């Protein structure tokens, strides 16, 4: 009798738009791993029970997406240092009754910026717009690149200021409201808000980007996101969507679960070229 497939998935709310099943199926095919990867939609009040049910049924690992990343950090019995500092988990692993929480968003973003896009960020000025779960996961790996400044800006100052305060011992990071940003162009502007999901662009002062700025939208879509369009219209050097981050964070999760790293370039190429569905 054949062995049942190892079970993985992504849990979020909503989650139907997720490309993770496609990405992990590509990784599994490429590396010859036999596994199943499914979508699990769970409202916040169902999240914890759904995770425990999945583990009880022998599930091996779950990716966690919006809005459950902080809840996943609370639920894990053990966190990796990067997940603990982020206070957010996007990768759960179930083993012998224990739940391990990790965060692969930061390494995914940095691989896309530095390896795939070839950016050199040491001594550069970086702006992250938005202070939600995704931003929490990427602050530490961005500070490890030794930028001259990492500014976190939001619709109001309170969340960015609180978030920056948790990382000040690691580097030059500060938080503020978008309207209080200094009027100098940043080398890299990362949109880590969920504004694109609503067809909006955050109110970023025009002076924050210039002809040599790179603009990076963590959001991704089959056509240009509103932020990418906004950045191009203002003549920035490069405007990209978060497909590369999505695939790189998935590859890191795959490595955590299966102990091997799939090739990401062919998957990124497929996703960013596939026709709108
Ligand atoms: P959260 O819901 O945790 O945070 C969203 C943030 O966006 C909040 O800080 C919120 O501000 C801010 N925001 C929403 N609308 C606006 C607006 N119109 N103007 C200014 N700020 C706004 O979401 P996540 O942090 O988990 O995700 C953020 C984005 O990153 C999403 O688009 C998600 O899809 C994407 N993402 C992509 C990944 C990838 O692999 N490419 C990985 C992870 C996330 P406030 O605090 O004021 O409410």
PDB file of C-alpha atoms and ligand atoms in Angstrom:
ATOM      1  CA  UNK A   1       0.000   0.000   0.000  1.00  0.00           C
ATOM      2  CA  UNK A   2       1.337   3.438  -0.861  1.00  0.00           C
ATOM      3  CA  UNK A   3       2.306   5.862   1.931  1.00  0.00           C
ATOM      4  CA  UNK A   4      -0.022   8.860   2.466  1.00  0.00           C
ATOM      5  CA  UNK A   5       1.537  12.102   1.215  1.00  0.00           C
ATOM      6  CA  UNK A   6       3.089  14.486   3.741  1.00  0.00           C
ATOM      7  CA  UNK A   7       0.560  17.278   4.276  1.00  0.00           C
ATOM      8  CA  UNK A   8       1.388  20.997   4.104  1.00  0.00           C
ATOM      9  CA  UNK A   9      -0.643  24.119   3.428  1.00  0.00           C
ATOM     10  CA  UNK A  10      -1.203  27.812   3.878  1.00  0.00           C
ATOM     11  CA  UNK A  11      -3.694  29.200   6.393  1.00  0.00           C
ATOM     12  CA  UNK A  12      -5.072  32.736   6.125  1.00  0.00           C
ATOM     13  CA  UNK A  13      -8.261  34.799   5.782  1.00  0.00           C
ATOM     14  CA  UNK A  14      -8.899  35.334   2.937  1.00  0.00           C
ATOM     15  CA  UNK A  15      -6.568  32.851   1.288  1.00  0.00           C
ATOM     16  CA  UNK A  16      -8.175  31.857  -2.023  1.00  0.00           C
ATOM     17  CA  UNK A  17      -5.890  34.283  -3.930  1.00  0.00           C
ATOM     18  CA  UNK A  18      -2.725  32.557  -2.618  1.00  0.00           C
ATOM     19  CA  UNK A  19      -0.102  31.317  -5.088  1.00  0.00           C
ATOM     20  CA  UNK A  20       1.614  29.184  -2.435  1.00  0.00           C
ATOM     21  CA  UNK A  21       0.074  25.837  -3.564  1.00  0.00           C
ATOM     22  CA  UNK A  22       1.368  26.464  -7.104  1.00  0.00           C
ATOM     23  CA  UNK A  23       4.831  27.496  -5.846  1.00  0.00           C
ATOM     24  CA  UNK A  24       5.216  24.508  -3.512  1.00  0.00           C
ATOM     25  CA  UNK A  25       3.977  22.121  -6.216  1.00  0.00           C
ATOM     26  CA  UNK A  26       6.702  23.515  -8.501  1.00  0.00           C
ATOM     27  CA  UNK A  27       9.319  23.090  -5.765  1.00  0.00           C
ATOM     28  CA  UNK A  28       8.163  19.530  -5.031  1.00  0.00           C
ATOM     29  CA  UNK A  29       8.305  18.557  -8.716  1.00  0.00           C
ATOM     30  CA  UNK A  30      11.719  20.165  -9.149  1.00  0.00           C
ATOM     31  CA  UNK A  31      13.241  18.393  -6.096  1.00  0.00           C
ATOM     32  CA  UNK A  32      11.377  15.072  -6.515  1.00  0.00           C
ATOM     33  CA  UNK A  33       9.579  15.438  -3.170  1.00  0.00           C
ATOM     34  CA  UNK A  34       6.144  13.846  -2.761  1.00  0.00           C
ATOM     35  CA  UNK A  35       3.840  16.090  -0.747  1.00  0.00           C
ATOM     36  CA  UNK A  36       0.406  17.701  -0.732  1.00  0.00           C
ATOM     37  CA  UNK A  37      -0.064  21.452  -0.170  1.00  0.00           C
ATOM     38  CA  UNK A  38      -3.551  22.945   0.300  1.00  0.00           C
ATOM     39  CA  UNK A  39      -5.338  26.187   1.147  1.00  0.00           C
ATOM     40  CA  UNK A  40      -6.988  26.564   4.573  1.00  0.00           C
ATOM     41  CA  UNK A  41      -9.286  29.542   5.124  1.00  0.00           C
ATOM     42  CA  UNK A  42      -9.785  30.270   8.838  1.00  0.00           C
ATOM     43  CA  UNK A  43     -11.316  33.354  10.449  1.00  0.00           C
ATOM     44  CA  UNK A  44      -9.325  34.703  13.428  1.00  0.00           C
ATOM     45  CA  UNK A  45     -11.581  32.994  15.987  1.00  0.00           C
ATOM     46  CA  UNK A  46     -11.070  29.608  14.262  1.00  0.00           C
ATOM     47  CA  UNK A  47      -7.327  29.926  13.682  1.00  0.00           C
ATOM     48  CA  UNK A  48      -5.939  28.162  16.751  1.00  0.00           C
ATOM     49  CA  UNK A  49      -8.371  25.220  16.549  1.00  0.00           C
ATOM     50  CA  UNK A  50      -7.738  24.736  12.817  1.00  0.00           C
ATOM     51  CA  UNK A  51      -3.981  24.612  13.393  1.00  0.00           C
ATOM     52  CA  UNK A  52      -4.339  22.064  16.207  1.00  0.00           C
ATOM     53  CA  UNK A  53      -6.736  19.962  14.072  1.00  0.00           C
ATOM     54  CA  UNK A  54      -4.276  20.020  11.163  1.00  0.00           C
ATOM     55  CA  UNK A  55      -1.434  18.906  13.453  1.00  0.00           C
ATOM     56  CA  UNK A  56      -3.592  16.221  15.090  1.00  0.00           C
ATOM     57  CA  UNK A  57      -4.355  14.773  11.640  1.00  0.00           C
ATOM     58  CA  UNK A  58      -0.625  14.353  10.993  1.00  0.00           C
ATOM     59  CA  UNK A  59      -0.017  17.612   9.079  1.00  0.00           C
ATOM     60  CA  UNK A  60       3.692  18.453   8.773  1.00  0.00           C
ATOM     61  CA  UNK A  61       3.767  22.208   8.189  1.00  0.00           C
ATOM     62  CA  UNK A  62       1.718  25.330   7.532  1.00  0.00           C
ATOM     63  CA  UNK A  63       2.529  28.675   6.020  1.00  0.00           C
ATOM     64  CA  UNK A  64       0.656  31.423   7.811  1.00  0.00           C
ATOM     65  CA  UNK A  65      -0.559  34.543   6.083  1.00  0.00           C
ATOM     66  CA  UNK A  66      -2.581  37.661   6.811  1.00  0.00           C
ATOM     67  CA  UNK A  67      -4.012  38.227   9.430  1.00  0.00           C
ATOM     68  CA  UNK A  68      -2.683  35.303  11.531  1.00  0.00           C
ATOM     69  CA  UNK A  69       1.089  35.854  11.746  1.00  0.00           C
ATOM     70  CA  UNK A  70       1.135  37.352  15.284  1.00  0.00           C
ATOM     71  CA  UNK A  71      -1.364  34.696  16.498  1.00  0.00           C
ATOM     72  CA  UNK A  72       0.887  31.982  15.054  1.00  0.00           C
ATOM     73  CA  UNK A  73       3.799  33.366  17.074  1.00  0.00           C
ATOM     74  CA  UNK A  74       1.727  33.093  20.270  1.00  0.00           C
ATOM     75  CA  UNK A  75       0.604  29.559  19.463  1.00  0.00           C
ATOM     76  CA  UNK A  76       4.042  28.055  18.716  1.00  0.00           C
ATOM     77  CA  UNK A  77       5.743  26.091  21.490  1.00  0.00           C
ATOM     78  CA  UNK A  78       9.160  27.208  20.234  1.00  0.00           C
ATOM     79  CA  UNK A  79      10.242  30.147  18.044  1.00  0.00           C
ATOM     80  CA  UNK A  80      13.403  30.651  16.022  1.00  0.00           C
ATOM     81  CA  UNK A  81      15.304  33.800  17.088  1.00  0.00           C
ATOM     82  CA  UNK A  82      14.234  35.613  13.895  1.00  0.00           C
ATOM     83  CA  UNK A  83      10.558  34.781  14.529  1.00  0.00           C
ATOM     84  CA  UNK A  84      10.835  35.761  18.176  1.00  0.00           C
ATOM     85  CA  UNK A  85      12.279  39.182  17.349  1.00  0.00           C
ATOM     86  CA  UNK A  86       9.656  39.709  14.640  1.00  0.00           C
ATOM     87  CA  UNK A  87       6.777  38.625  16.903  1.00  0.00           C
ATOM     88  CA  UNK A  88       5.281  37.130  13.738  1.00  0.00           C
ATOM     89  CA  UNK A  89       5.384  33.612  12.260  1.00  0.00           C
ATOM     90  CA  UNK A  90       4.792  32.601   8.644  1.00  0.00           C
ATOM     91  CA  UNK A  91       6.089  29.021   8.874  1.00  0.00           C
ATOM     92  CA  UNK A  92       4.827  26.412  11.357  1.00  0.00           C
ATOM     93  CA  UNK A  93       6.372  22.949  11.614  1.00  0.00           C
ATOM     94  CA  UNK A  94       4.698  20.134  13.563  1.00  0.00           C
ATOM     95  CA  UNK A  95       6.892  17.476  15.110  1.00  0.00           C
ATOM     96  CA  UNK A  96       6.135  14.985  17.885  1.00  0.00           C
ATOM     97  CA  UNK A  97       3.409  17.141  19.447  1.00  0.00           C
ATOM     98  CA  UNK A  98       5.451  20.330  19.342  1.00  0.00           C
ATOM     99  CA  UNK A  99       4.839  23.386  17.156  1.00  0.00           C
ATOM    100  CA  UNK A 100       7.881  25.265  15.841  1.00  0.00           C
ATOM    101  CA  UNK A 101       7.446  28.811  14.527  1.00  0.00           C
ATOM    102  CA  UNK A 102       9.750  30.541  12.058  1.00  0.00           C
ATOM    103  CA  UNK A 103       9.631  33.691   9.942  1.00  0.00           C
ATOM    104  CA  UNK A 104      11.022  33.480   6.409  1.00  0.00           C
ATOM    105  CA  UNK A 105       9.628  36.810   5.099  1.00  0.00           C
ATOM    106  CA  UNK A 106      12.782  38.766   5.944  1.00  0.00           C
ATOM    107  CA  UNK A 107      15.209  36.401   4.293  1.00  0.00           C
ATOM    108  CA  UNK A 108      12.848  36.201   1.301  1.00  0.00           C
ATOM    109  CA  UNK A 109      12.808  39.973   0.839  1.00  0.00           C
ATOM    110  CA  UNK A 110      16.564  40.361   1.289  1.00  0.00           C
ATOM    111  CA  UNK A 111      17.301  37.557  -1.214  1.00  0.00           C
ATOM    112  CA  UNK A 112      15.068  39.203  -3.774  1.00  0.00           C
ATOM    113  CA  UNK A 113      16.560  42.668  -3.233  1.00  0.00           C
ATOM    114  CA  UNK A 114      20.215  41.679  -3.010  1.00  0.00           C
ATOM    115  CA  UNK A 115      20.570  38.427  -4.994  1.00  0.00           C
ATOM    116  CA  UNK A 116      17.862  38.673  -7.644  1.00  0.00           C
ATOM    117  CA  UNK A 117      17.797  42.452  -8.156  1.00  0.00           C
ATOM    118  CA  UNK A 118      21.478  43.009  -7.306  1.00  0.00           C
ATOM    119  CA  UNK A 119      20.885  46.002  -4.985  1.00  0.00           C
ATOM    120  CA  UNK A 120      23.703  47.092  -2.651  1.00  0.00           C
ATOM    121  CA  UNK A 121      22.056  48.525   0.462  1.00  0.00           C
ATOM    122  CA  UNK A 122      24.973  49.138   2.840  1.00  0.00           C
ATOM    123  CA  UNK A 123      25.130  52.858   3.743  1.00  0.00           C
ATOM    124  CA  UNK A 124      21.909  53.486   1.737  1.00  0.00           C
ATOM    125  CA  UNK A 125      18.687  55.096   2.969  1.00  0.00           C
ATOM    126  CA  UNK A 126      15.694  52.765   3.127  1.00  0.00           C
ATOM    127  CA  UNK A 127      12.040  53.660   3.748  1.00  0.00           C
ATOM    128  CA  UNK A 128       9.433  51.033   4.685  1.00  0.00           C
ATOM    129  CA  UNK A 129       5.851  52.244   4.445  1.00  0.00           C
ATOM    130  CA  UNK A 130       3.465  50.393   6.785  1.00  0.00           C
ATOM    131  CA  UNK A 131       4.014  48.885  10.215  1.00  0.00           C
ATOM    132  CA  UNK A 132       2.069  45.610  10.085  1.00  0.00           C
ATOM    133  CA  UNK A 133       3.072  41.947  10.290  1.00  0.00           C
ATOM    134  CA  UNK A 134       5.187  41.922   7.124  1.00  0.00           C
ATOM    135  CA  UNK A 135       7.242  44.920   8.261  1.00  0.00           C
ATOM    136  CA  UNK A 136       7.942  43.261  11.634  1.00  0.00           C
ATOM    137  CA  UNK A 137       9.520  40.305   9.843  1.00  0.00           C
ATOM    138  CA  UNK A 138      11.843  42.298   7.583  1.00  0.00           C
ATOM    139  CA  UNK A 139      13.315  44.977   9.898  1.00  0.00           C
ATOM    140  CA  UNK A 140      16.065  42.842  11.401  1.00  0.00           C
ATOM    141  CA  UNK A 141      17.369  41.356   8.104  1.00  0.00           C
ATOM    142  CA  UNK A 142      17.304  44.822   6.515  1.00  0.00           C
ATOM    143  CA  UNK A 143      19.297  46.273   9.435  1.00  0.00           C
ATOM    144  CA  UNK A 144      21.837  43.448   9.020  1.00  0.00           C
ATOM    145  CA  UNK A 145      22.637  45.008   5.618  1.00  0.00           C
ATOM    146  CA  UNK A 146      23.918  48.098   7.531  1.00  0.00           C
ATOM    147  CA  UNK A 147      21.874  50.821   5.802  1.00  0.00           C
ATOM    148  CA  UNK A 148      22.662  54.446   6.738  1.00  0.00           C
ATOM    149  CA  UNK A 149      19.009  54.804   7.776  1.00  0.00           C
ATOM    150  CA  UNK A 150      15.901  52.641   7.977  1.00  0.00           C
ATOM    151  CA  UNK A 151      12.763  54.776   8.302  1.00  0.00           C
ATOM    152  CA  UNK A 152       9.397  53.138   9.034  1.00  0.00           C
ATOM    153  CA  UNK A 153       6.455  55.402   8.184  1.00  0.00           C
ATOM    154  CA  UNK A 154       2.700  54.967   8.505  1.00  0.00           C
ATOM    155  CA  UNK A 155      -0.609  56.799   8.294  1.00  0.00           C
ATOM    156  CA  UNK A 156       0.028  57.786  11.902  1.00  0.00           C
ATOM    157  CA  UNK A 157       3.243  57.733  13.915  1.00  0.00           C
ATOM    158  CA  UNK A 158       2.265  55.444  16.806  1.00  0.00           C
ATOM    159  CA  UNK A 159       2.726  51.969  15.256  1.00  0.00           C
ATOM    160  CA  UNK A 160       5.919  52.848  13.298  1.00  0.00           C
ATOM    161  CA  UNK A 161       7.481  54.485  16.375  1.00  0.00           C
ATOM    162  CA  UNK A 162       6.651  51.495  18.611  1.00  0.00           C
ATOM    163  CA  UNK A 163       7.949  49.028  16.033  1.00  0.00           C
ATOM    164  CA  UNK A 164      11.213  50.907  15.442  1.00  0.00           C
ATOM    165  CA  UNK A 165      11.802  51.161  19.210  1.00  0.00           C
ATOM    166  CA  UNK A 166      11.939  47.359  19.431  1.00  0.00           C
ATOM    167  CA  UNK A 167      14.912  47.222  17.021  1.00  0.00           C
ATOM    168  CA  UNK A 168      17.027  50.305  17.863  1.00  0.00           C
ATOM    169  CA  UNK A 169      19.865  48.260  19.369  1.00  0.00           C
ATOM    170  CA  UNK A 170      20.351  46.573  15.966  1.00  0.00           C
ATOM    171  CA  UNK A 171      20.924  49.688  13.836  1.00  0.00           C
ATOM    172  CA  UNK A 172      19.773  53.079  12.577  1.00  0.00           C
ATOM    173  CA  UNK A 173      15.997  52.659  12.613  1.00  0.00           C
ATOM    174  CA  UNK A 174      13.274  55.165  13.450  1.00  0.00           C
ATOM    175  CA  UNK A 175       9.518  55.481  12.991  1.00  0.00           C
ATOM    176  CA  UNK A 176       7.320  58.441  12.021  1.00  0.00           C
ATOM    177  CA  UNK A 177       4.154  59.474  10.215  1.00  0.00           C
ATOM    178  CA  UNK A 178       4.404  59.667   6.401  1.00  0.00           C
ATOM    179  CA  UNK A 179       3.839  63.428   6.516  1.00  0.00           C
ATOM    180  CA  UNK A 180       6.826  63.878   8.865  1.00  0.00           C
ATOM    181  CA  UNK A 181       9.411  62.238   6.577  1.00  0.00           C
ATOM    182  CA  UNK A 182      12.438  64.374   5.705  1.00  0.00           C
ATOM    183  CA  UNK A 183      12.122  65.736   2.131  1.00  0.00           C
ATOM    184  CA  UNK A 184      15.159  63.791   0.794  1.00  0.00           C
ATOM    185  CA  UNK A 185      14.751  60.947  -1.694  1.00  0.00           C
ATOM    186  CA  UNK A 186      15.373  57.439  -0.328  1.00  0.00           C
ATOM    187  CA  UNK A 187      17.499  54.898  -2.222  1.00  0.00           C
ATOM    188  CA  UNK A 188      14.888  52.203  -1.621  1.00  0.00           C
ATOM    189  CA  UNK A 189      11.176  52.644  -0.818  1.00  0.00           C
ATOM    190  CA  UNK A 190       9.347  49.453   0.209  1.00  0.00           C
ATOM    191  CA  UNK A 191       5.564  49.455   0.229  1.00  0.00           C
ATOM    192  CA  UNK A 192       4.652  47.067   3.064  1.00  0.00           C
ATOM    193  CA  UNK A 193       1.079  48.308   3.403  1.00  0.00           C
ATOM    194  CA  UNK A 194      -2.011  46.428   2.333  1.00  0.00           C
ATOM    195  CA  UNK A 195      -3.113  49.526   0.356  1.00  0.00           C
ATOM    196  CA  UNK A 196      -2.540  47.813  -3.020  1.00  0.00           C
ATOM    197  CA  UNK A 197      -5.116  45.172  -2.086  1.00  0.00           C
ATOM    198  CA  UNK A 198      -7.706  47.985  -2.037  1.00  0.00           C
ATOM    199  CA  UNK A 199      -6.438  49.651  -5.213  1.00  0.00           C
ATOM    200  CA  UNK A 200      -4.856  52.476  -3.183  1.00  0.00           C
ATOM    201  CA  UNK A 201      -1.418  54.050  -2.859  1.00  0.00           C
ATOM    202  CA  UNK A 202      -0.259  55.188   0.598  1.00  0.00           C
ATOM    203  CA  UNK A 203       0.198  58.957   0.948  1.00  0.00           C
ATOM    204  CA  UNK A 204       3.978  58.931   0.416  1.00  0.00           C
ATOM    205  CA  UNK A 205       5.419  62.443   0.025  1.00  0.00           C
ATOM    206  CA  UNK A 206       6.618  62.857  -3.564  1.00  0.00           C
ATOM    207  CA  UNK A 207      10.004  64.099  -2.262  1.00  0.00           C
ATOM    208  CA  UNK A 208      10.673  60.629  -0.796  1.00  0.00           C
ATOM    209  CA  UNK A 209      11.466  59.204  -4.239  1.00  0.00           C
ATOM    210  CA  UNK A 210      13.798  60.450  -6.947  1.00  0.00           C
ATOM    211  CA  UNK A 211      15.221  59.384 -10.277  1.00  0.00           C
ATOM    212  CA  UNK A 212      17.687  56.981  -8.618  1.00  0.00           C
ATOM    213  CA  UNK A 213      15.220  55.426  -6.142  1.00  0.00           C
ATOM    214  CA  UNK A 214      14.142  51.803  -6.335  1.00  0.00           C
ATOM    215  CA  UNK A 215      10.498  51.215  -5.386  1.00  0.00           C
ATOM    216  CA  UNK A 216       9.491  47.749  -4.185  1.00  0.00           C
ATOM    217  CA  UNK A 217       5.888  46.701  -3.584  1.00  0.00           C
ATOM    218  CA  UNK A 218       5.561  43.672  -1.313  1.00  0.00           C
ATOM    219  CA  UNK A 219       2.150  43.184  -2.920  1.00  0.00           C
ATOM    220  CA  UNK A 220       1.988  41.445  -6.305  1.00  0.00           C
ATOM    221  CA  UNK A 221      -0.571  41.179  -9.071  1.00  0.00           C
ATOM    222  CA  UNK A 222      -0.879  40.086 -12.679  1.00  0.00           C
ATOM    223  CA  UNK A 223      -0.901  43.713 -13.764  1.00  0.00           C
ATOM    224  CA  UNK A 224       1.086  46.607 -12.269  1.00  0.00           C
ATOM    225  CA  UNK A 225       0.051  47.329  -8.686  1.00  0.00           C
ATOM    226  CA  UNK A 226      -1.109  50.908  -7.933  1.00  0.00           C
ATOM    227  CA  UNK A 227       2.185  51.598  -6.085  1.00  0.00           C
ATOM    228  CA  UNK A 228       4.319  50.351  -8.995  1.00  0.00           C
ATOM    229  CA  UNK A 229       2.299  52.546 -11.390  1.00  0.00           C
ATOM    230  CA  UNK A 230       2.644  55.517  -9.014  1.00  0.00           C
ATOM    231  CA  UNK A 231       6.429  55.040  -8.779  1.00  0.00           C
ATOM    232  CA  UNK A 232       6.869  54.684 -12.566  1.00  0.00           C
ATOM    233  CA  UNK A 233       4.797  57.806 -13.210  1.00  0.00           C
ATOM    234  CA  UNK A 234       7.185  59.690 -10.921  1.00  0.00           C
ATOM    235  CA  UNK A 235      10.201  58.490 -12.859  1.00  0.00           C
ATOM    236  CA  UNK A 236      11.897  56.260 -10.275  1.00  0.00           C
ATOM    237  CA  UNK A 237      14.796  54.093 -11.496  1.00  0.00           C
ATOM    238  CA  UNK A 238      13.180  50.709 -10.882  1.00  0.00           C
ATOM    239  CA  UNK A 239       9.698  49.681  -9.697  1.00  0.00           C
ATOM    240  CA  UNK A 240       9.042  46.021  -8.894  1.00  0.00           C
ATOM    241  CA  UNK A 241       6.355  43.878  -7.335  1.00  0.00           C
ATOM    242  CA  UNK A 242       6.830  41.289  -4.580  1.00  0.00           C
ATOM    243  CA  UNK A 243       6.777  38.093  -6.711  1.00  0.00           C
ATOM    244  CA  UNK A 244      10.447  37.461  -5.955  1.00  0.00           C
ATOM    245  CA  UNK A 245       9.931  37.874  -2.196  1.00  0.00           C
ATOM    246  CA  UNK A 246       6.934  35.537  -2.355  1.00  0.00           C
ATOM    247  CA  UNK A 247       8.931  32.778  -4.054  1.00  0.00           C
ATOM    248  CA  UNK A 248      12.066  33.293  -1.924  1.00  0.00           C
ATOM    249  CA  UNK A 249      10.179  33.146   1.395  1.00  0.00           C
ATOM    250  CA  UNK A 250       8.447  29.985   0.133  1.00  0.00           C
ATOM    251  CA  UNK A 251      11.817  28.445  -0.784  1.00  0.00           C
ATOM    252  CA  UNK A 252      13.089  29.152   2.723  1.00  0.00           C
ATOM    253  CA  UNK A 253       9.968  27.497   4.212  1.00  0.00           C
ATOM    254  CA  UNK A 254      10.492  24.510   1.879  1.00  0.00           C
ATOM    255  CA  UNK A 255      14.065  24.232   3.157  1.00  0.00           C
ATOM    256  CA  UNK A 256      12.872  24.394   6.802  1.00  0.00           C
ATOM    257  CA  UNK A 257      10.409  21.542   6.132  1.00  0.00           C
ATOM    258  CA  UNK A 258      12.237  19.328   3.624  1.00  0.00           C
ATOM    259  CA  UNK A 259      15.901  20.183   4.256  1.00  0.00           C
ATOM    260  CA  UNK A 260      16.604  21.167   0.658  1.00  0.00           C
ATOM    261  CA  UNK A 261      16.563  24.429  -1.259  1.00  0.00           C
ATOM    262  CA  UNK A 262      14.697  24.544  -4.565  1.00  0.00           C
ATOM    263  CA  UNK A 263      15.770  26.772  -7.452  1.00  0.00           C
ATOM    264  CA  UNK A 264      13.717  29.962  -7.359  1.00  0.00           C
ATOM    265  CA  UNK A 265      14.570  31.686 -10.665  1.00  0.00           C
ATOM    266  CA  UNK A 266      12.378  29.459 -12.892  1.00  0.00           C
ATOM    267  CA  UNK A 267       9.413  29.806 -10.534  1.00  0.00           C
ATOM    268  CA  UNK A 268       9.749  33.609 -10.306  1.00  0.00           C
ATOM    269  CA  UNK A 269       9.972  33.774 -14.109  1.00  0.00           C
ATOM    270  CA  UNK A 270       6.835  31.649 -14.496  1.00  0.00           C
ATOM    271  CA  UNK A 271       4.805  33.660 -12.008  1.00  0.00           C
ATOM    272  CA  UNK A 272       5.761  37.095 -13.207  1.00  0.00           C
ATOM    273  CA  UNK A 273       5.139  36.122 -16.841  1.00  0.00           C
ATOM    274  CA  UNK A 274       1.970  34.024 -16.477  1.00  0.00           C
ATOM    275  CA  UNK A 275      -1.102  35.578 -18.089  1.00  0.00           C
ATOM    276  CA  UNK A 276      -3.722  37.170 -15.833  1.00  0.00           C
ATOM    277  CA  UNK A 277      -6.070  34.496 -14.523  1.00  0.00           C
TER     278      UNK A 277
HETATM  279  P1  LIG B   1      -1.027  43.983   7.919  1.00  0.00           P
HETATM  280  O1  LIG B   1      -2.511  43.979   7.788  1.00  0.00           O
HETATM  281  O2  LIG B   1      -0.382  43.375   9.115  1.00  0.00           O
HETATM  282  O3  LIG B   1      -0.502  45.522   7.876  1.00  0.00           O
HETATM  283  C1  LIG B   1      -0.936  46.372   6.877  1.00  0.00           C
HETATM  284  C2  LIG B   1      -0.324  47.758   7.067  1.00  0.00           C
HETATM  285  O4  LIG B   1      -0.762  48.532   5.954  1.00  0.00           O
HETATM  286  C3  LIG B   1      -0.724  48.487   8.335  1.00  0.00           C
HETATM  287  O5  LIG B   1       0.414  49.117   8.888  1.00  0.00           O
HETATM  288  C4  LIG B   1      -1.713  49.553   7.811  1.00  0.00           C
HETATM  289  O6  LIG B   1      -1.669  50.773   8.501  1.00  0.00           O
HETATM  290  C5  LIG B   1      -1.141  49.802   6.429  1.00  0.00           C
HETATM  291  N1  LIG B   1      -2.089  50.397   5.484  1.00  0.00           N
HETATM  292  C6  LIG B   1      -3.176  49.818   4.919  1.00  0.00           C
HETATM  293  N2  LIG B   1      -3.756  50.659   4.029  1.00  0.00           N
HETATM  294  C7  LIG B   1      -3.005  51.793   4.035  1.00  0.00           C
HETATM  295  C8  LIG B   1      -3.077  53.023   3.335  1.00  0.00           C
HETATM  296  N3  LIG B   1      -4.049  53.266   2.449  1.00  0.00           N
HETATM  297  N4  LIG B   1      -2.127  53.959   3.582  1.00  0.00           N
HETATM  298  C9  LIG B   1      -1.146  53.732   4.482  1.00  0.00           C
HETATM  299  N5  LIG B   1      -1.020  52.573   5.175  1.00  0.00           N
HETATM  300  C10 LIG B   1      -1.946  51.622   4.962  1.00  0.00           C
HETATM  301  O7  LIG B   1      -0.489  43.341   6.566  1.00  0.00           O
HETATM  302  P2  LIG B   1       0.941  42.639   6.326  1.00  0.00           P
HETATM  303  O8  LIG B   1       1.971  43.495   6.966  1.00  0.00           O
HETATM  304  O9  LIG B   1       0.892  41.212   6.680  1.00  0.00           O
HETATM  305  O10 LIG B   1       1.053  42.720   4.723  1.00  0.00           O
HETATM  306  C11 LIG B   1       1.305  43.958   4.071  1.00  0.00           C
HETATM  307  C12 LIG B   1       1.419  43.730   2.577  1.00  0.00           C
HETATM  308  O11 LIG B   1       2.572  42.956   2.265  1.00  0.00           O
HETATM  309  C13 LIG B   1       0.229  43.008   1.943  1.00  0.00           C
HETATM  310  O12 LIG B   1      -0.041  43.580   0.690  1.00  0.00           O
HETATM  311  C14 LIG B   1       0.753  41.581   1.774  1.00  0.00           C
HETATM  312  O13 LIG B   1       0.098  40.905   0.719  1.00  0.00           O
HETATM  313  C15 LIG B   1       2.213  41.868   1.425  1.00  0.00           C
HETATM  314  N6  LIG B   1       3.103  40.749   1.740  1.00  0.00           N
HETATM  315  C16 LIG B   1       3.813  40.194   0.705  1.00  0.00           C
HETATM  316  C17 LIG B   1       4.693  39.178   0.931  1.00  0.00           C
HETATM  317  C18 LIG B   1       5.459  38.609  -0.204  1.00  0.00           C
HETATM  318  O14 LIG B   1       6.010  37.524  -0.040  1.00  0.00           O
HETATM  319  N7  LIG B   1       5.557  39.295  -1.336  1.00  0.00           N
HETATM  320  C19 LIG B   1       4.892  38.595   2.285  1.00  0.00           C
HETATM  321  C20 LIG B   1       4.123  39.281   3.312  1.00  0.00           C
HETATM  322  C21 LIG B   1       3.243  40.301   3.024  1.00  0.00           C
HETATM  323  P3  LIG B   1      -2.356  51.043   9.929  1.00  0.00           P
HETATM  324  O15 LIG B   1      -1.355  50.524  10.907  1.00  0.00           O
HETATM  325  O16 LIG B   1      -2.475  52.525   9.945  1.00  0.00           O
HETATM  326  O17 LIG B   1      -3.662  50.320   9.915  1.00  0.00           O
END
